């Protein structure tokens, strides 16, 4: 994968796809967006990214309604909701060359496995977006919090394609880094998502600030992180307590941020219940972890979403 | 306390007060209702109780806007929401004679203590309503499920006044019984309320049937009961596992019953958060119980109500 000639397809152009794909396009990469709902608007108006007090406008972006129209690419950035994964069965094949890389920027557990089973583990890498993004209108993305993007091979050490891609993201202005253990990073991010996305929904729309401002809920958020930490460690991931502490500490700056799951729930869209709560809970319990809070959140969220 | 001459005041004429007071009045007791919101309607139309396929109508009931108008009575039936307990400070005194008995039919923990501290422990008895009641309109009460009423002295063995009162309730058609350990009965009822009232609110309006029909939530409900059982036992209350099993089993017949807490929450009224979740959780944890699910429910309900 040679960055100077990267042809990239972005599948799923909500906040995550629009933000990362948009910044890569802005930096000069050959980016093609596969879109459904926002297609006409983005064709007409392009993409707008509000980030750290700055507004980046891409008046003209390449966007298509079908993968066939895009054709084979070097890299597919998968930024669909995990609940839409079955749609990938028809989206991915027209985008593939023998050496096409698939990177999932999706939430939770199970996505690398989904891609590997279908298109070969050798194609699959993953990225963890520690970032706060909201799509506020078709083609308009708000970016809060500096954040970072961790990229790694799935079940293999960091490779040249990972470092090449990290460099491309860095050139696009993204705080990207290569990580040796992608799934450890997933668990690290799950600490935050299980707690804050979960309490957001079970708390009937509690923002990050709502959880933090309430001593009792803040303790529950931290206790949830301890359950997830224990599960992750039993599964072989070395994550220290300080990661949970740091998650709490950095969240004060997020203020009234509404997590993506909460917005999905509030707007009646499918919530990524299995990827964020179901699969981690099942894996943790199978490894001997005791996760009553995670289980209760999972069952409540399954019920209400 | 001689039942043949009982003058009774009912404080709080929602579903519980209207039902028990109404049936006692129907059986010929001298019952006086203290009402606020429903006063004019009940003065005009009386009380209507739909119970087990039968409709009981009391076209004329004695109701007052002030305790002074009722004056001293033999028995005060307290059926206010616990969140309104501070109002008792002014309501109770005009109703008292030296030997007036106060019976709290309220939910949760802390009510006998509230009354004892203010008007003397010797006055205080309590009742546990294992029953499903909804006030569907001013002066109109729907009663589901046969149910039962357990009455006991507070921190004393069953006395003659308790058996006299049990007999009066039985004459009114209520399945009443005297119990030796009132607070054990409270914990027995809390098993159900903490679980079903709690999951009803945290589940964004989950009915009893919704919880039972979802295997995951049903397990959470049973796990919550185990936490409460453990707390109760550590506090010296002998309650067997079969009580929790029986709570689950009998609940299937309740179908889409909406708990009183859930209705309070849905209608924007104060929820009895401290009496039902806060106080049992605090007492349990102080006794060494581990109650993560109860704590999470408590904190979520505190936040949303």
Coordinates of C-alpha atoms in Angstrom, one line a residue:
Chain A
X1 CA 0.0 0.0 0.0
X2 CA 1.7 3.1 -1.2
X3 CA 0.1 6.3 0.2
X4 CA 1.0 8.5 -2.7
X5 CA -1.4 6.5 -5.0
X6 CA -4.0 5.4 -2.4
X7 CA -7.5 5.0 -3.8
X8 CA -9.8 4.9 -0.8
X9 CA -13.5 4.0 -0.5
X10 CA -15.3 5.2 2.6
X11 CA -18.3 3.0 3.4
X12 CA -20.8 4.6 5.7
X13 CA -20.6 8.4 5.6
X14 CA -22.0 9.4 8.9
X15 CA -19.9 11.3 11.4
X16 CA -16.9 8.9 11.4
X17 CA -16.7 8.3 7.7
X18 CA -17.3 11.9 6.8
X19 CA -14.7 13.1 9.3
X20 CA -11.8 10.8 8.5
X21 CA -12.6 10.5 4.8
X22 CA -13.1 14.2 4.5
X23 CA -9.8 15.0 6.2
X24 CA -8.0 12.5 4.0
X25 CA -9.6 14.0 0.8
X26 CA -8.7 17.5 2.1
X27 CA -5.1 16.3 2.4
X28 CA -5.1 15.2 -1.3
X29 CA -5.9 11.5 -1.1
X30 CA -8.2 10.0 -3.7
X31 CA -11.2 9.4 -1.6
X32 CA -14.6 8.1 -2.8
X33 CA -17.6 8.1 -0.5
X34 CA -20.3 5.5 -0.7
X35 CA -23.5 7.2 0.5
X36 CA -27.1 6.6 0.7
X37 CA -29.2 9.1 2.8
X38 CA -26.9 12.1 2.3
X39 CA -25.9 11.5 -1.3
X40 CA -27.8 14.2 -3.0
X41 CA -27.0 16.8 -0.4
X42 CA -23.2 16.0 -0.4
X43 CA -23.1 15.9 -4.2
X44 CA -24.6 19.4 -4.2
X45 CA -22.9 21.0 -1.2
X46 CA -19.9 18.8 -0.4
X47 CA -18.7 18.2 3.1
X48 CA -18.3 20.6 6.0
X49 CA -16.2 19.7 9.1
X50 CA -16.2 22.0 12.1
X51 CA -13.1 21.1 14.1
X52 CA -11.4 22.8 16.9
X53 CA -12.7 26.2 16.1
X54 CA -11.9 25.9 12.4
X55 CA -14.2 25.0 9.5
X56 CA -13.0 22.8 6.7
X57 CA -15.0 22.9 3.6
X58 CA -14.8 20.3 0.7
X59 CA -17.1 21.8 -1.9
X60 CA -16.7 18.9 -4.2
X61 CA -16.3 15.3 -3.1
X62 CA -16.5 12.1 -5.1
X63 CA -19.6 10.2 -3.9
X64 CA -21.5 7.3 -5.3
X65 CA -24.6 5.4 -4.6
X66 CA -23.1 2.0 -5.4
X67 CA -19.8 0.2 -4.8
X68 CA -19.7 -0.8 -8.5
X69 CA -19.5 2.8 -9.4
X70 CA -16.4 3.2 -7.2
X71 CA -14.8 0.0 -8.3
X72 CA -11.7 -1.7 -6.9
X73 CA -9.7 0.4 -4.4
X74 CA -6.5 0.1 -2.3
X75 CA -8.2 0.7 1.0
X76 CA -11.8 0.5 2.2
X77 CA -12.6 2.5 5.3
X78 CA -15.6 0.9 7.0
X79 CA -17.5 3.4 9.1
X80 CA -20.9 1.9 9.0
X81 CA -22.9 1.2 12.2
X82 CA -22.2 -2.3 13.3
X83 CA -25.9 -3.0 13.1
X84 CA -25.6 -2.5 9.3
X85 CA -22.8 -5.1 8.9
X86 CA -25.0 -7.5 6.9
X87 CA -25.1 -4.8 4.1
X88 CA -21.3 -5.2 3.7
X89 CA -21.9 -8.6 2.1
X90 CA -22.9 -6.8 -1.1
X91 CA -20.9 -3.6 -0.6
X92 CA -17.4 -5.0 -0.2
X93 CA -16.9 -7.4 -3.2
X94 CA -17.0 -4.7 -6.0
X95 CA -14.3 -2.8 -4.1
X96 CA -11.8 -5.6 -3.9
X97 CA -8.6 -6.1 -5.7
X98 CA -6.3 -9.0 -4.5
X99 CA -4.4 -6.7 -2.2
X100 CA -7.2 -4.4 -1.0
X101 CA -7.0 -3.6 2.7
X102 CA -10.1 -3.3 4.8
X103 CA -10.0 -1.1 7.9
X104 CA -12.9 -1.1 10.3
X105 CA -13.3 2.1 12.4
X106 CA -16.4 0.6 14.0
X107 CA -17.3 0.4 17.6
X108 CA -17.1 -2.6 19.9
X109 CA -16.1 -6.2 19.4
X110 CA -16.7 -8.6 16.5
X111 CA -16.1 -6.4 13.5
X112 CA -12.6 -7.7 12.5
X113 CA -14.0 -11.2 12.9
X114 CA -16.9 -10.4 10.6
X115 CA -14.6 -9.1 7.9
X116 CA -11.9 -11.8 8.3
X117 CA -14.5 -14.6 8.0
X118 CA -15.8 -13.2 4.7
X119 CA -12.8 -11.7 2.9
X120 CA -9.7 -13.1 4.6
X121 CA -7.9 -12.2 7.8
X122 CA -4.9 -10.9 5.7
X123 CA -7.0 -8.0 4.5
X124 CA -8.2 -6.8 7.9
X125 CA -6.9 -4.0 10.0
X126 CA -8.7 -1.9 12.6
X127 CA -8.8 1.6 13.9
X128 CA -10.0 3.0 17.2
X129 CA -11.4 6.5 17.1
X130 CA -11.0 8.2 20.5
X131 CA -12.8 11.2 19.4
X132 CA -16.2 13.0 19.7
X133 CA -18.0 13.5 16.5
X134 CA -21.6 14.4 15.7
X135 CA -23.2 14.6 12.3
X136 CA -25.4 17.6 12.7
X137 CA -26.9 17.7 9.2
X138 CA -26.3 15.8 5.9
X139 CA -22.6 16.4 5.1
X140 CA -22.0 18.5 8.2
X141 CA -19.8 17.1 11.0
X142 CA -18.9 18.6 14.3
X143 CA -15.7 17.5 15.9
X144 CA -15.1 18.0 19.6
X145 CA -12.1 17.0 21.6
X146 CA -8.7 16.6 20.0
X147 CA -8.8 12.8 20.3
X148 CA -6.7 10.2 18.6
X149 CA -6.8 7.3 16.1
X150 CA -5.1 4.0 17.0
X151 CA -4.5 1.7 14.0
X152 CA -3.3 -1.9 14.1
X153 CA -3.3 -5.2 12.3
X154 CA -5.8 -7.8 13.4
X155 CA -4.0 -10.5 15.3
X156 CA -0.6 -9.6 13.8
X157 CA 2.2 -7.1 14.6
X158 CA 2.2 -3.6 13.1
X159 CA 3.0 -3.8 9.4
X160 CA 4.3 -1.4 6.8
X161 CA 0.7 -0.8 5.5
X162 CA -0.3 0.3 9.0
X163 CA 2.6 2.8 9.3
X164 CA 1.9 4.0 5.8
X165 CA -1.7 4.6 6.7
X166 CA -0.8 6.2 10.0
X167 CA 1.4 8.6 8.1
X168 CA -1.5 9.4 5.7
X169 CA -3.8 10.2 8.6
X170 CA -1.1 12.3 10.2
X171 CA -0.6 14.3 7.0
X172 CA -4.4 14.8 7.1
X173 CA -4.1 16.4 10.5
X174 CA -5.2 13.4 12.6
X175 CA -3.4 12.4 15.7
X176 CA -2.9 8.8 14.5
X177 CA -0.6 6.1 15.8
X178 CA 0.2 2.5 15.2
X179 CA -0.7 0.0 17.9
X180 CA 0.6 -3.5 18.4
X181 CA -2.5 -5.0 20.0
X182 CA -5.6 -3.8 18.3
X183 CA -8.0 -5.7 20.4
X184 CA -6.5 -4.4 23.6
X185 CA -7.2 -1.0 22.2
X186 CA -10.8 -2.0 21.6
X187 CA -11.2 -3.0 25.2
X188 CA -9.5 0.2 26.3
X189 CA -12.1 2.2 24.3
X190 CA -14.9 -0.1 25.5
X191 CA -14.2 1.0 29.1
X192 CA -15.5 4.4 28.1
X193 CA -18.3 3.3 25.7
X194 CA -19.8 0.7 27.9
X195 CA -20.1 3.2 30.7
X196 CA -20.9 6.5 29.1
X197 CA -22.9 5.3 26.1
X198 CA -24.7 2.9 28.4
X199 CA -25.6 5.2 31.2
X200 CA -26.6 7.8 28.6
X201 CA -29.3 5.5 27.3
X202 CA -30.3 3.9 30.6
X203 CA -30.3 7.3 32.1
X204 CA -32.9 8.4 29.6
X205 CA -30.6 10.7 27.7
X206 CA -27.9 11.5 30.3
X207 CA -25.0 13.5 28.8
X208 CA -21.4 12.9 29.8
X209 CA -21.7 16.0 32.1
X210 CA -24.9 14.6 33.6
X211 CA -23.1 11.4 34.6
X212 CA -20.1 13.2 35.9
X213 CA -22.0 15.8 37.9
X214 CA -23.9 13.1 39.8
X215 CA -21.6 11.5 42.4
X216 CA -23.7 8.3 42.5
X217 CA -23.7 7.9 38.7
X218 CA -20.1 8.8 38.4
X219 CA -19.3 6.0 40.8
X220 CA -21.4 3.6 38.8
X221 CA -19.5 4.7 35.6
X222 CA -16.2 3.9 37.3
X223 CA -17.5 0.6 38.7
X224 CA -18.6 -0.4 35.2
X225 CA -15.1 0.4 34.0
X226 CA -13.7 -1.9 36.7
X227 CA -15.9 -4.7 35.5
X228 CA -14.7 -4.2 31.9
X229 CA -11.1 -3.9 33.1
X230 CA -11.4 -7.3 34.9
X231 CA -12.9 -8.9 31.7
X232 CA -10.2 -7.5 29.5
X233 CA -7.4 -8.7 31.8
X234 CA -8.9 -12.2 32.0
X235 CA -8.9 -12.2 28.2
X236 CA -5.1 -11.3 28.2
X237 CA -5.2 -7.6 27.7
X238 CA -2.9 -5.6 29.9
X239 CA -4.8 -2.4 30.8
X240 CA -4.0 -0.6 34.0
X241 CA -6.4 1.1 36.4
X242 CA -5.0 4.4 35.3
X243 CA -6.7 4.0 31.9
X244 CA -10.1 4.1 33.6
X245 CA -9.1 7.0 35.8
X246 CA -7.9 8.9 32.7
X247 CA -11.2 8.1 30.9
X248 CA -13.0 9.8 33.7
X249 CA -10.6 12.7 34.0
X250 CA -10.6 13.5 30.3
X251 CA -14.4 13.3 30.1
X252 CA -15.0 16.5 32.1
X253 CA -13.9 18.5 29.1
X254 CA -16.6 16.8 26.9
X255 CA -19.3 18.6 28.9
X256 CA -22.8 17.9 27.5
X257 CA -21.5 15.6 24.8
X258 CA -24.2 13.1 23.7
X259 CA -22.7 9.8 22.7
X260 CA -23.4 8.3 19.3
X261 CA -25.4 5.5 20.9
X262 CA -27.5 8.0 22.8
X263 CA -28.2 9.9 19.6
X264 CA -29.1 6.6 17.8
X265 CA -31.5 5.7 20.6
X266 CA -33.0 9.2 20.8
X267 CA -33.6 9.3 17.0
X268 CA -35.0 5.8 16.9
X269 CA -32.1 4.3 15.0
X270 CA -30.6 0.9 15.7
X271 CA -28.2 1.0 18.7
X272 CA -24.9 -1.0 18.5
X273 CA -26.1 -3.1 21.4
X274 CA -24.3 -6.3 20.6
X275 CA -20.9 -4.8 19.6
X276 CA -20.7 -2.5 22.6
X277 CA -22.4 -4.4 25.4
X278 CA -23.5 -7.9 24.3
X279 CA -20.2 -9.2 22.9
X280 CA -17.9 -7.8 25.6
X281 CA -20.2 -9.1 28.3
X282 CA -20.4 -12.6 26.8
X283 CA -16.6 -12.7 26.3
X284 CA -16.0 -11.4 29.8
X285 CA -18.3 -13.8 31.5
X286 CA -16.9 -16.8 29.5
X287 CA -13.5 -15.8 30.8
X288 CA -14.8 -15.8 34.4
X289 CA -15.4 -12.1 35.0
X290 CA -18.3 -11.0 37.2
X291 CA -20.1 -8.3 35.3
X292 CA -23.5 -7.6 36.9
X293 CA -23.6 -3.9 36.0
X294 CA -22.6 -4.5 32.4
X295 CA -25.2 -7.3 32.1
X296 CA -28.0 -5.1 33.5
X297 CA -27.1 -2.2 31.1
X298 CA -27.0 -4.6 28.2
X299 CA -30.4 -6.1 29.0
X300 CA -31.9 -2.6 29.6
X301 CA -30.5 -1.3 26.4
X302 CA -31.6 -4.4 24.4
X303 CA -35.0 -3.8 25.8
X304 CA -35.3 -0.1 25.0
X305 CA -33.6 0.1 21.7
Chain B
X1 CA -59.1 0.1 69.7
X2 CA -62.6 -1.3 69.4
X3 CA -63.6 -2.0 65.8
X4 CA -67.3 -1.5 66.3
X5 CA -66.7 2.2 67.1
X6 CA -63.6 2.9 64.9
X7 CA -63.3 6.4 63.6
X8 CA -60.8 6.3 60.8
X9 CA -59.0 9.0 58.9
X10 CA -57.4 8.1 55.5
X11 CA -54.5 10.4 54.6
X12 CA -53.6 10.3 51.0
X13 CA -56.5 9.2 48.8
X14 CA -54.7 7.8 45.8
X15 CA -55.1 4.2 44.8
X16 CA -54.1 2.7 48.1
X17 CA -56.0 5.1 50.4
X18 CA -59.1 5.0 48.2
X19 CA -59.1 1.2 47.9
X20 CA -58.6 0.3 51.6
X21 CA -60.5 3.2 53.0
X22 CA -63.3 2.7 50.4
X23 CA -63.7 -1.0 51.3
X24 CA -63.7 -0.2 55.0
X25 CA -66.4 2.5 54.5
X26 CA -68.4 0.1 52.3
X27 CA -68.3 -2.4 55.2
X28 CA -69.7 0.2 57.5
X29 CA -66.7 1.7 59.2
X30 CA -66.7 5.4 60.0
X31 CA -64.1 6.5 57.4
X32 CA -63.1 10.1 56.7
X33 CA -60.9 10.9 53.7
X34 CA -58.4 13.7 53.7
X35 CA -58.0 14.8 50.1
X36 CA -56.6 17.5 48.0
X37 CA -56.6 17.0 44.3
X38 CA -59.6 14.7 44.1
X39 CA -61.7 16.4 46.7
X40 CA -64.4 18.1 44.6
X41 CA -64.8 15.1 42.3
X42 CA -65.2 12.7 45.1
X43 CA -67.5 14.9 47.0
X44 CA -69.7 15.1 43.9
X45 CA -69.4 11.5 42.7
X46 CA -68.1 9.4 45.5
X47 CA -65.6 6.5 45.0
X48 CA -65.7 3.7 42.5
X49 CA -63.6 0.6 43.0
X50 CA -63.3 -2.0 40.2
X51 CA -62.2 -5.2 41.8
X52 CA -62.1 -8.7 40.5
X53 CA -64.8 -8.2 37.9
X54 CA -67.1 -6.4 40.4
X55 CA -67.7 -2.7 40.7
X56 CA -68.2 -1.2 44.2
X57 CA -69.7 2.2 44.3
X58 CA -69.7 4.5 47.3
X59 CA -71.9 7.4 46.1
X60 CA -71.4 9.4 49.3
X61 CA -68.1 9.4 51.2
X62 CA -67.0 11.8 54.0
X63 CA -64.1 13.8 52.7
X64 CA -62.3 16.9 53.9
X65 CA -59.7 19.3 52.8
X66 CA -58.1 19.7 56.3
X67 CA -57.3 17.4 59.1
X68 CA -58.9 19.9 61.5
X69 CA -62.2 19.3 59.8
X70 CA -61.9 15.5 60.5
X71 CA -60.6 16.0 64.1
X72 CA -59.3 13.3 66.4
X73 CA -59.7 9.7 65.3
X74 CA -59.0 6.2 66.5
X75 CA -56.9 5.2 63.5
X76 CA -55.0 7.1 60.9
X77 CA -54.4 5.2 57.7
X78 CA -51.4 6.8 56.0
X79 CA -51.4 6.2 52.3
X80 CA -49.5 9.2 51.1
X81 CA -46.5 8.8 48.8
X82 CA -43.4 8.7 51.0
X83 CA -42.1 11.7 49.1
X84 CA -44.9 13.7 50.7
X85 CA -44.0 12.6 54.2
X86 CA -43.0 16.1 55.3
X87 CA -46.7 17.1 54.9
X88 CA -47.5 14.7 57.7
X89 CA -46.0 17.2 60.2
X90 CA -49.0 19.4 59.9
X91 CA -51.6 16.7 58.9
X92 CA -51.2 14.3 61.8
X93 CA -51.5 16.5 65.0
X94 CA -55.2 17.5 64.6
X95 CA -56.1 13.8 64.1
X96 CA -54.5 12.6 67.4
X97 CA -56.1 11.5 70.6
X98 CA -53.8 10.0 73.3
X99 CA -54.5 6.5 72.0
X100 CA -54.7 7.1 68.3
X101 CA -53.0 4.5 66.2
X102 CA -51.1 5.4 63.1
X103 CA -50.8 2.7 60.4
X104 CA -48.5 3.3 57.4
X105 CA -49.4 1.5 54.3
X106 CA -46.6 3.2 52.4
X107 CA -43.9 1.6 50.4
X108 CA -40.3 0.9 51.3
X109 CA -38.2 1.6 54.4
X110 CA -38.1 4.5 56.8
X111 CA -41.8 5.3 57.3
X112 CA -42.4 3.7 60.7
X113 CA -39.2 5.4 61.8
X114 CA -40.5 8.7 60.5
X115 CA -43.8 8.4 62.4
X116 CA -42.2 7.0 65.6
X117 CA -39.7 9.8 65.9
X118 CA -42.5 12.4 65.7
X119 CA -45.5 10.9 67.5
X120 CA -44.2 8.0 69.5
X121 CA -43.3 4.5 68.7
X122 CA -46.3 3.2 70.7
X123 CA -48.7 4.6 68.1
X124 CA -47.1 3.1 65.1
X125 CA -48.1 0.0 63.2
X126 CA -47.5 -0.8 59.6
X127 CA -49.2 -2.6 56.7
X128 CA -47.8 -4.2 53.6
X129 CA -50.1 -4.2 50.6
X130 CA -49.3 -7.0 48.2
X131 CA -51.7 -5.8 45.7
X132 CA -52.0 -4.1 42.3
X133 CA -53.9 -0.9 42.3
X134 CA -54.1 1.9 39.8
X135 CA -56.1 5.2 40.3
X136 CA -57.4 5.6 36.8
X137 CA -59.3 8.9 37.4
X138 CA -60.2 11.0 40.4
X139 CA -62.1 8.7 42.8
X140 CA -61.8 5.7 40.5
X141 CA -59.6 2.8 41.5
X142 CA -58.8 -0.4 39.5
X143 CA -57.8 -3.4 41.6
X144 CA -56.0 -6.3 39.9
X145 CA -54.7 -9.4 41.5
X146 CA -56.3 -10.8 44.7
X147 CA -53.4 -9.8 46.8
X148 CA -53.1 -9.5 50.6
X149 CA -52.5 -7.1 53.4
X150 CA -50.0 -7.9 56.2
X151 CA -50.3 -5.9 59.3
X152 CA -47.9 -5.8 62.3
X153 CA -46.7 -3.7 65.2
X154 CA -43.5 -1.8 64.7
X155 CA -40.7 -3.6 66.7
X156 CA -43.2 -5.3 68.9
X157 CA -45.2 -8.6 68.7
X158 CA -48.7 -8.7 67.3
X159 CA -51.1 -7.0 69.7
X160 CA -54.9 -6.9 70.1
X161 CA -55.2 -3.7 68.1
X162 CA -53.5 -5.4 65.2
X163 CA -55.9 -8.4 65.3
X164 CA -58.9 -6.1 65.7
X165 CA -57.8 -4.2 62.7
X166 CA -57.1 -7.4 60.7
X167 CA -60.7 -8.5 61.5
X168 CA -62.0 -5.1 60.3
X169 CA -60.2 -5.5 57.0
X170 CA -61.3 -9.1 56.6
X171 CA -65.0 -7.9 57.2
X172 CA -64.3 -5.4 54.4
X173 CA -63.4 -8.2 52.0
X174 CA -59.6 -7.8 52.2
X175 CA -57.3 -10.8 52.6
X176 CA -55.6 -9.4 55.7
X177 CA -53.3 -11.1 58.2
X178 CA -51.3 -10.2 61.3
X179 CA -47.5 -10.6 61.0
X180 CA -45.0 -10.8 63.8
X181 CA -42.2 -9.1 62.0
X182 CA -43.3 -6.1 60.1
X183 CA -39.9 -5.1 58.7
X184 CA -39.3 -8.7 57.5
X185 CA -42.5 -8.2 55.5
X186 CA -41.3 -4.9 54.2
X187 CA -38.1 -6.6 52.9
X188 CA -40.2 -9.4 51.4
X189 CA -42.2 -6.8 49.5
X190 CA -39.1 -4.9 48.6
X191 CA -37.8 -7.9 46.7
X192 CA -40.6 -7.3 44.2
X193 CA -40.7 -3.5 44.2
X194 CA -36.9 -3.0 43.9
X195 CA -36.9 -5.3 40.8
X196 CA -40.1 -4.6 39.0
X197 CA -40.7 -1.0 39.9
X198 CA -37.0 -0.3 39.2
X199 CA -36.7 -2.1 35.9
X200 CA -40.0 -0.5 34.9
X201 CA -38.4 2.9 35.1
X202 CA -34.9 2.1 34.0
X203 CA -36.5 0.1 31.1
X204 CA -38.2 3.3 30.0
X205 CA -41.7 2.1 30.9
X206 CA -41.3 -1.7 31.0
X207 CA -44.4 -3.4 32.3
X208 CA -44.3 -6.5 34.4
X209 CA -45.0 -8.5 31.3
X210 CA -42.2 -6.8 29.4
X211 CA -39.7 -7.8 32.0
X212 CA -40.9 -11.4 32.3
X213 CA -41.1 -11.9 28.5
X214 CA -37.4 -10.9 28.0
X215 CA -35.2 -13.7 29.3
X216 CA -32.3 -11.4 30.0
X217 CA -34.4 -8.9 32.0
X218 CA -36.1 -11.6 33.8
X219 CA -32.7 -12.9 35.0
X220 CA -31.8 -9.4 36.0
X221 CA -35.0 -9.1 38.0
X222 CA -34.2 -12.4 39.8
X223 CA -30.6 -11.3 40.4
X224 CA -31.8 -8.1 41.9
X225 CA -34.0 -10.1 44.2
X226 CA -31.0 -12.2 45.3
X227 CA -29.1 -9.0 46.2
X228 CA -32.1 -7.8 48.3
X229 CA -32.4 -11.2 49.9
X230 CA -28.8 -11.1 50.9
X231 CA -29.2 -7.7 52.4
X232 CA -32.4 -8.7 54.3
X233 CA -30.7 -11.8 55.7
X234 CA -27.7 -9.8 56.9
X235 CA -30.1 -7.5 58.7
X236 CA -31.6 -10.5 60.5
X237 CA -34.7 -11.1 58.4
X238 CA -35.3 -14.8 57.5
X239 CA -36.6 -14.9 54.0
X240 CA -36.2 -18.0 51.9
X241 CA -35.2 -18.1 48.2
X242 CA -38.7 -19.5 47.5
X243 CA -40.1 -16.0 48.3
X244 CA -38.2 -14.6 45.3
X245 CA -39.3 -17.5 43.1
X246 CA -42.9 -17.0 44.2
X247 CA -42.6 -13.3 43.4
X248 CA -41.6 -14.2 39.8
X249 CA -44.1 -16.9 39.4
X250 CA -47.1 -14.9 40.6
X251 CA -46.1 -11.9 38.4
X252 CA -47.0 -13.6 35.2
X253 CA -50.7 -13.1 36.1
X254 CA -50.1 -9.4 36.4
X255 CA -49.5 -9.1 32.6
X256 CA -49.0 -5.6 31.5
X257 CA -49.3 -4.1 35.0
X258 CA -47.6 -0.7 35.3
X259 CA -46.1 -0.3 38.8
X260 CA -47.0 2.7 40.8
X261 CA -43.4 4.0 40.6
X262 CA -43.5 3.7 36.8
X263 CA -46.8 5.6 36.6
X264 CA -45.3 8.3 38.9
X265 CA -42.3 8.6 36.7
X266 CA -44.3 8.6 33.5
X267 CA -46.6 11.3 34.8
X268 CA -43.8 13.4 36.1
X269 CA -44.7 13.0 39.8
X270 CA -42.1 12.4 42.5
X271 CA -40.9 8.8 42.6
X272 CA -40.4 7.0 46.0
X273 CA -36.7 6.7 45.2
X274 CA -35.3 6.8 48.7
X275 CA -37.9 4.6 50.4
X276 CA -37.8 1.8 47.7
X277 CA -34.2 1.9 46.5
X278 CA -32.0 4.3 48.5
X279 CA -32.7 3.2 52.1
X280 CA -32.7 -0.6 51.4
X281 CA -29.4 -0.2 49.5
X282 CA -27.8 1.9 52.2
X283 CA -29.0 -0.5 55.0
X284 CA -27.8 -3.5 52.9
X285 CA -24.4 -2.1 52.1
X286 CA -23.9 -1.1 55.8
X287 CA -24.6 -4.7 56.7
X288 CA -22.0 -5.9 54.3
X289 CA -24.2 -6.9 51.3
X290 CA -22.9 -6.5 47.8
X291 CA -25.6 -4.8 45.8
X292 CA -24.2 -3.5 42.4
X293 CA -27.5 -3.9 40.5
X294 CA -29.6 -2.2 43.2
X295 CA -27.1 0.6 43.4
X296 CA -27.1 1.1 39.7
X297 CA -30.9 1.1 39.6
X298 CA -31.0 3.6 42.5
X299 CA -28.6 6.0 40.8
X300 CA -30.4 5.8 37.5
X301 CA -33.8 6.3 39.0
X302 CA -32.5 9.2 41.2
X303 CA -31.2 10.7 38.0
X304 CA -34.3 10.4 35.8
X305 CA -37.0 11.1 38.4

